[in-house]
Short mmCIF file of C-alpha atoms in Angstrom, two decimals:
data_model
loop_
_atom_site.label_atom_id
_atom_site.label_comp_id
_atom_site.label_asym_id
_atom_site.label_seq_id
_atom_site.Cartn_x
_atom_site.Cartn_y
_atom_site.Cartn_z
CA ASP A 1 46.96 -55.94 -50.05
CA ALA A 2 45.55 -58.26 -47.07
CA LYS A 3 46.81 -57.51 -43.94
CA THR A 4 47.32 -59.49 -40.26
CA THR A 5 47.07 -58.44 -37.42
CA GLN A 6 49.30 -60.15 -34.14
CA PRO A 7 49.88 -59.52 -30.81
CA ASN A 8 52.48 -57.19 -30.09
CA SER A 9 54.36 -59.56 -27.83
CA MET A 10 54.43 -63.11 -25.77
CA GLU A 11 56.08 -64.94 -23.10
CA SER A 12 56.76 -68.34 -22.66
CA ASN A 13 58.98 -71.08 -20.56
CA GLU A 14 61.18 -73.05 -21.92
CA GLU A 15 60.65 -76.45 -22.86
CA GLU A 16 56.96 -75.57 -23.40
CA PRO A 17 54.42 -75.28 -26.12
CA VAL A 18 53.81 -72.00 -27.78
CA HIS A 19 50.73 -70.76 -29.72
CA LEU A 20 51.28 -67.96 -31.89
CA PRO A 21 48.10 -66.04 -33.02
CA CYS A 22 47.43 -64.27 -36.54
CA ASN A 23 44.19 -62.85 -37.64
CA HIS A 24 43.81 -62.52 -41.12
CA SER A 25 40.02 -61.66 -41.72
CA THR A 26 40.27 -60.19 -45.16
CA ILE A 27 42.20 -63.44 -46.78
CA SER A 28 41.23 -64.35 -50.62
CA GLY A 29 40.91 -67.53 -51.76
CA THR A 30 44.19 -67.69 -53.04
CA ASP A 31 46.43 -66.09 -50.50
CA TYR A 32 49.24 -68.57 -48.42
CA ILE A 33 49.35 -68.49 -44.69
CA HIS A 34 53.16 -67.84 -44.86
CA TRP A 35 54.75 -67.41 -41.13
CA TYR A 36 58.30 -65.84 -40.55
CA ARG A 37 60.71 -65.02 -37.69
CA GLN A 38 63.86 -63.38 -37.05
CA LEU A 39 66.05 -63.34 -34.62
CA PRO A 40 68.19 -60.24 -33.37
CA SER A 41 70.07 -58.14 -36.09
CA GLN A 42 69.25 -61.37 -38.61
CA GLY A 43 66.65 -61.39 -41.45
CA PRO A 44 63.85 -63.30 -41.36
CA GLU A 45 63.64 -66.71 -41.94
CA TYR A 46 61.33 -68.98 -43.22
CA VAL A 47 59.11 -71.14 -40.93
CA ILE A 48 56.11 -72.59 -42.09
CA HIS A 49 53.42 -71.65 -44.30
CA GLY A 50 49.87 -73.67 -45.60
CA LEU A 51 46.71 -73.08 -47.74
CA THR A 52 44.03 -74.56 -45.75
CA SER A 53 45.12 -77.21 -43.93
CA ASN A 54 47.00 -77.98 -40.69
CA VAL A 55 51.17 -78.21 -41.57
CA ASN A 56 53.68 -79.64 -39.70
CA ASN A 57 57.93 -79.06 -40.42
CA ARG A 58 60.90 -79.69 -38.17
CA MET A 59 60.29 -76.20 -37.25
CA ALA A 60 57.02 -75.84 -35.98
CA SER A 61 53.01 -76.36 -36.56
CA LEU A 62 50.57 -74.16 -38.75
CA ALA A 63 46.66 -74.55 -37.52
CA ILE A 64 44.75 -72.75 -39.79
CA ALA A 65 40.62 -72.33 -38.89
CA GLU A 66 38.41 -73.72 -40.80
CA ASP A 67 37.14 -70.37 -42.15
CA ARG A 68 40.57 -69.54 -42.96
CA LYS A 69 40.36 -65.61 -41.09
CA SER A 70 42.54 -66.85 -38.23
CA SER A 71 45.37 -69.30 -38.11
CA THR A 72 48.12 -70.20 -34.91
CA LEU A 73 51.91 -70.91 -35.25
CA ILE A 74 52.73 -73.64 -32.70
CA LEU A 75 56.04 -74.18 -31.52
CA HIS A 76 55.98 -77.26 -29.55
CA ARG A 77 58.43 -77.25 -27.04
CA ALA A 78 59.78 -73.46 -26.89
CA THR A 79 63.73 -73.32 -26.39
CA LEU A 80 65.80 -69.80 -25.67
CA ARG A 81 66.87 -70.26 -29.09
CA ASP A 82 62.97 -69.62 -30.47
CA ALA A 83 63.58 -65.87 -29.23
CA ALA A 84 62.72 -64.16 -31.72
CA VAL A 85 60.06 -61.55 -33.61
CA TYR A 86 57.45 -63.67 -35.50
CA TYR A 87 55.87 -62.31 -38.89
CA CYS A 88 52.31 -63.63 -40.64
CA ILE A 89 52.03 -62.66 -43.54
CA LEU A 90 49.27 -63.45 -46.86
CA MET A 91 51.19 -64.60 -49.79
CA PRO A 92 49.25 -65.41 -53.23
CA TYR A 93 50.69 -68.45 -55.40
CA SER A 94 51.26 -65.61 -57.62
CA GLY A 95 50.17 -61.73 -58.75
CA THR A 96 50.56 -58.94 -56.29
CA TYR A 97 54.85 -58.90 -54.77
CA LYS A 98 54.05 -56.09 -52.67
CA TYR A 99 53.08 -57.74 -49.27
CA ILE A 100 52.65 -56.07 -46.16
CA PHE A 101 55.31 -57.08 -43.13
CA GLY A 102 53.59 -55.66 -39.59
CA THR A 103 55.14 -55.24 -36.76
CA GLY A 104 54.96 -59.34 -35.58
CA THR A 105 54.82 -60.71 -32.40
CA ARG A 106 57.96 -60.64 -29.85
CA LEU A 107 58.41 -63.41 -28.34
CA LYS A 108 60.01 -63.83 -25.36
CA VAL A 109 61.32 -66.94 -23.78
CA LEU A 110 62.19 -67.33 -19.80
CA ALA A 111 64.75 -69.96 -18.42
CA ASP B 1 74.37 -72.88 -51.36
CA GLY B 2 71.74 -71.16 -52.82
CA GLY B 3 70.77 -67.63 -51.40
CA ILE B 4 70.98 -64.12 -50.89
CA THR B 5 74.02 -62.07 -50.12
CA GLN B 6 73.81 -58.73 -49.09
CA SER B 7 77.05 -56.47 -48.73
CA PRO B 8 78.79 -54.82 -47.06
CA LYS B 9 77.37 -56.07 -43.01
CA TYR B 10 77.59 -52.88 -41.89
CA LEU B 11 78.25 -49.23 -43.48
CA PHE B 12 78.79 -45.62 -42.28
CA ARG B 13 77.40 -42.60 -44.07
CA LYS B 14 78.77 -38.81 -44.24
CA GLU B 15 76.48 -36.14 -44.05
CA GLY B 16 75.66 -35.53 -47.93
CA GLN B 17 77.22 -38.62 -49.80
CA ASN B 18 75.54 -41.41 -51.54
CA VAL B 19 75.97 -45.04 -50.51
CA THR B 20 75.13 -48.49 -52.79
CA LEU B 21 73.96 -51.08 -50.73
CA SER B 22 74.61 -54.24 -52.73
CA CYS B 23 72.27 -57.54 -53.17
CA GLU B 24 72.56 -60.68 -55.26
CA GLN B 25 70.80 -63.65 -55.24
CA ASN B 26 71.44 -67.09 -57.02
CA LEU B 27 68.11 -68.66 -56.48
CA ASN B 28 66.77 -67.81 -60.17
CA HIS B 29 63.57 -65.75 -58.09
CA ASP B 30 61.90 -63.45 -60.11
CA ALA B 31 60.84 -60.91 -57.39
CA MET B 32 63.52 -58.78 -55.58
CA TYR B 33 63.02 -56.34 -52.55
CA TRP B 34 64.45 -54.09 -50.28
CA TYR B 35 63.29 -53.11 -46.89
CA ARG B 36 64.12 -51.00 -44.30
CA GLN B 37 63.68 -51.81 -40.33
CA ASP B 38 64.22 -49.36 -37.42
CA PRO B 39 64.92 -50.40 -34.09
CA GLY B 40 61.81 -52.50 -32.33
CA GLN B 41 59.78 -51.83 -35.85
CA GLY B 42 58.77 -53.91 -38.87
CA LEU B 43 59.67 -53.83 -42.33
CA ARG B 44 58.91 -51.51 -44.32
CA LEU B 45 58.94 -51.63 -48.12
CA ILE B 46 61.32 -49.27 -50.24
CA TYR B 47 61.27 -50.52 -53.23
CA TYR B 48 60.26 -53.97 -55.50
CA SER B 49 61.37 -55.37 -58.46
CA GLN B 50 59.19 -58.23 -59.89
CA ILE B 51 61.23 -58.33 -63.56
CA VAL B 52 64.70 -57.08 -64.82
CA ASN B 53 64.39 -53.37 -66.02
CA ASP B 54 61.76 -52.85 -63.65
CA PHE B 55 61.25 -52.00 -60.30
CA GLN B 56 58.19 -50.11 -58.09
CA LYS B 57 58.14 -47.86 -55.26
CA GLY B 58 57.17 -48.56 -52.13
CA ASP B 59 55.91 -47.22 -49.25
CA ILE B 60 58.78 -45.38 -48.17
CA ALA B 61 60.77 -45.01 -51.39
CA GLU B 62 61.74 -40.54 -51.15
CA GLY B 63 65.72 -40.12 -50.90
CA TYR B 64 66.19 -44.14 -51.99
CA SER B 65 66.84 -45.62 -55.81
CA VAL B 66 67.53 -48.89 -57.22
CA SER B 67 68.32 -50.27 -60.31
CA ARG B 68 67.70 -54.38 -61.77
CA GLU B 69 70.07 -54.92 -64.91
CA LYS B 70 70.36 -58.03 -63.73
CA LYS B 71 68.00 -60.90 -62.51
CA GLU B 72 70.29 -61.40 -60.02
CA SER B 73 71.37 -58.19 -58.57
CA PHE B 74 69.24 -55.29 -57.07
CA PRO B 75 71.68 -52.82 -55.21
CA LEU B 76 70.18 -49.97 -53.50
CA THR B 77 71.26 -46.62 -53.40
CA VAL B 78 70.80 -44.20 -50.05
CA THR B 79 70.85 -40.59 -52.26
CA SER B 80 71.33 -37.41 -50.04
CA ALA B 81 67.52 -36.76 -49.81
CA GLN B 82 67.90 -39.51 -47.28
CA LYS B 83 67.02 -37.19 -44.01
CA ASN B 84 67.36 -40.33 -41.74
CA PRO B 85 69.14 -43.42 -43.36
CA THR B 86 70.21 -45.05 -40.06
CA ALA B 87 68.69 -47.85 -40.14
CA PHE B 88 69.05 -51.98 -40.91
CA TYR B 89 68.35 -52.51 -44.51
CA LEU B 90 67.00 -55.92 -45.68
CA CYS B 91 67.34 -57.22 -49.11
CA ALA B 92 64.74 -60.43 -50.32
CA SER B 93 63.66 -62.35 -53.28
CA SER B 94 60.89 -64.34 -54.29
CA SER B 95 59.41 -66.74 -56.80
CA PRO B 96 55.89 -67.94 -57.01
CA GLY B 97 55.04 -70.47 -54.85
CA SER B 98 58.23 -70.02 -52.62
CA GLY B 99 57.82 -67.53 -50.40
CA TYR B 100 60.78 -65.02 -49.32
CA THR B 101 64.44 -65.55 -49.24
CA PHE B 102 66.24 -63.09 -47.40
CA GLY B 103 69.64 -61.71 -46.94
CA SER B 104 71.52 -60.87 -43.78
CA GLY B 105 70.87 -57.31 -43.86
CA THR B 106 73.34 -53.96 -43.73
CA ARG B 107 73.23 -51.83 -41.06
CA LEU B 108 73.42 -48.00 -41.90
CA THR B 109 75.11 -45.64 -39.68
CA VAL B 110 75.13 -41.54 -40.33
CA VAL B 111 78.38 -40.75 -39.28
#
């Protein structure tokens, strides 16, 4: 199963943009890049996903490298409510269901 | 609204006792999963099921058992063989192209 690598923790000031990196050098052509975030004492929630092109939604943007070996989740204006653990995982459209969640990146937002 | 319901939210287990955690989904997802999360750690896969009446062991299945008699339900039993069951348990479901949907979790404590 393809694995991702993320920094253990990051800090950001409130109202500033945050760029959360993810490396996935063993990604295959059919793997989608998914991002989830987990608030304290809650289950993870979906943030965004993409295949090759950059993606935007109301929560965040996803920038995918041209070779697809890395991606960056962008929070345009961090708020205190964005303090969470962010997970980057690879999911094929169909097939294996044994996805790997690493320890993610713990984002701290400073007021 | 479609989603995943986990119950109870908090559960206390005595030494040597089996307990069952409930997970129900109304998303019509084929696959369901159970994860364990210890404080400050990532998610570790216990069991997953891709279809009714079939399930596979994850990375830490020892001391746990599951059943999948209905598409909507995937209960997890924590048996007395699980020596350190105190943790946060998360149930999730997925369907091709849909990504994960997680429940809100059950916090199990041994007393």
